Amino acid sequence: MIYSVDVRIVAPVNDTEVTDRVADAVRNVFPDADPVHEDGRLVAEAHTLDAFSDVLHEQEILDTARRVFLRNSTDDGFSFALKKQAAFEGVVNFAVGDPDELGDIDVDVRVREPDVESFIDYVAPETDEGRPVDPVREYGDRFDPENGY
């Protein structure tokens, strides 16, 4: 699937935290992102969620991810938040309810092509008993938007 997305990742860096550790948390789940320190937070951009999708497959949390993405979707994209400590360990743990004391990693995905629901199907396909049903991409398949393949 050819797609065009902009992913904005923002993580607060508190006085009690080491900036490099927060950057590592971001890169552990979004390896294509390059966080930059701005005004007490790290901001990063990416143009793919393939590696993130691989983590969702590995952790077998595709159904949970789909629910979160669809619940927080608009015509332009979707958003979600992740726990920083889990991300530091390379684990996806969606933040629900009140933000963590240290703040969560906020992710905003803007989808230009294809439509939002098709991109969600690509990142977190529907499952039947935990196995993807008619997946658009295979686990471990990486798309490079710069090269078009």
PDB file of N, CA and C in Angstrom, residues 81 83 94-104:
ATOM      1  N   ALA A  81      -2.202   8.355  22.952  1.00  0.00           N
ATOM      2  CA  ALA A  81      -1.139   8.657  23.919  1.00  0.00           C
ATOM      3  C   ALA A  81      -0.568   7.350  24.446  1.00  0.00           C
ATOM      4  N   LYS A  83       2.251   5.536  27.414  1.00  0.00           N
ATOM      5  CA  LYS A  83       2.975   5.692  28.671  1.00  0.00           C
ATOM      6  C   LYS A  83       4.472   5.749  28.385  1.00  0.00           C
ATOM      7  N   PHE A  94      -0.986   1.930  25.869  1.00  0.00           N
ATOM      8  CA  PHE A  94      -1.808   3.097  25.592  1.00  0.00           C
ATOM      9  C   PHE A  94      -2.229   3.760  26.896  1.00  0.00           C
ATOM     10  N   ALA A  95      -2.149   5.087  26.915  1.00  0.00           N
ATOM     11  CA  ALA A  95      -2.552   5.867  28.081  1.00  0.00           C
ATOM     12  C   ALA A  95      -4.040   6.160  27.964  1.00  0.00           C
ATOM     13  N   VAL A  96      -4.766   5.802  28.991  1.00  0.00           N
ATOM     14  CA  VAL A  96      -6.202   6.100  29.036  1.00  0.00           C
ATOM     15  C   VAL A  96      -6.493   6.802  30.356  1.00  0.00           C
ATOM     16  N   GLY A  97      -7.501   7.605  30.361  1.00  0.00           N
ATOM     17  CA  GLY A  97      -7.847   8.325  31.589  1.00  0.00           C
ATOM     18  C   GLY A  97      -6.931   9.509  31.805  1.00  0.00           C
ATOM     19  N   ASP A  98      -6.660   9.799  33.064  1.00  0.00           N
ATOM     20  CA  ASP A  98      -5.821  10.938  33.413  1.00  0.00           C
ATOM     21  C   ASP A  98      -4.384  10.713  32.960  1.00  0.00           C
ATOM     22  N   PRO A  99      -3.721  11.776  32.502  1.00  0.00           N
ATOM     23  CA  PRO A  99      -2.321  11.647  32.081  1.00  0.00           C
ATOM     24  C   PRO A  99      -1.437  11.206  33.246  1.00  0.00           C
ATOM     25  N   ASP A 100      -0.377  10.493  32.915  1.00  0.00           N
ATOM     26  CA  ASP A 100       0.595  10.060  33.897  1.00  0.00           C
ATOM     27  C   ASP A 100       1.224  11.280  34.569  1.00  0.00           C
ATOM     28  N   GLU A 101       1.690  11.099  35.775  1.00  0.00           N
ATOM     29  CA  GLU A 101       2.308  12.183  36.539  1.00  0.00           C
ATOM     30  C   GLU A 101       3.445  12.856  35.757  1.00  0.00           C
ATOM     31  N   LEU A 102       4.220  12.059  35.012  1.00  0.00           N
ATOM     32  CA  LEU A 102       5.325  12.602  34.230  1.00  0.00           C
ATOM     33  C   LEU A 102       4.898  13.017  32.827  1.00  0.00           C
ATOM     34  N   GLY A 103       3.642  12.795  32.508  1.00  0.00           N
ATOM     35  CA  GLY A 103       3.148  13.121  31.175  1.00  0.00           C
ATOM     36  C   GLY A 103       3.260  11.929  30.244  1.00  0.00           C
ATOM     37  N   ASP A 104       2.443  11.922  29.235  1.00  0.00           N
ATOM     38  CA  ASP A 104       2.411  10.831  28.275  1.00  0.00           C
ATOM     39  C   ASP A 104       3.058  11.272  26.968  1.00  0.00           C
TER      40      ASP A 104
END
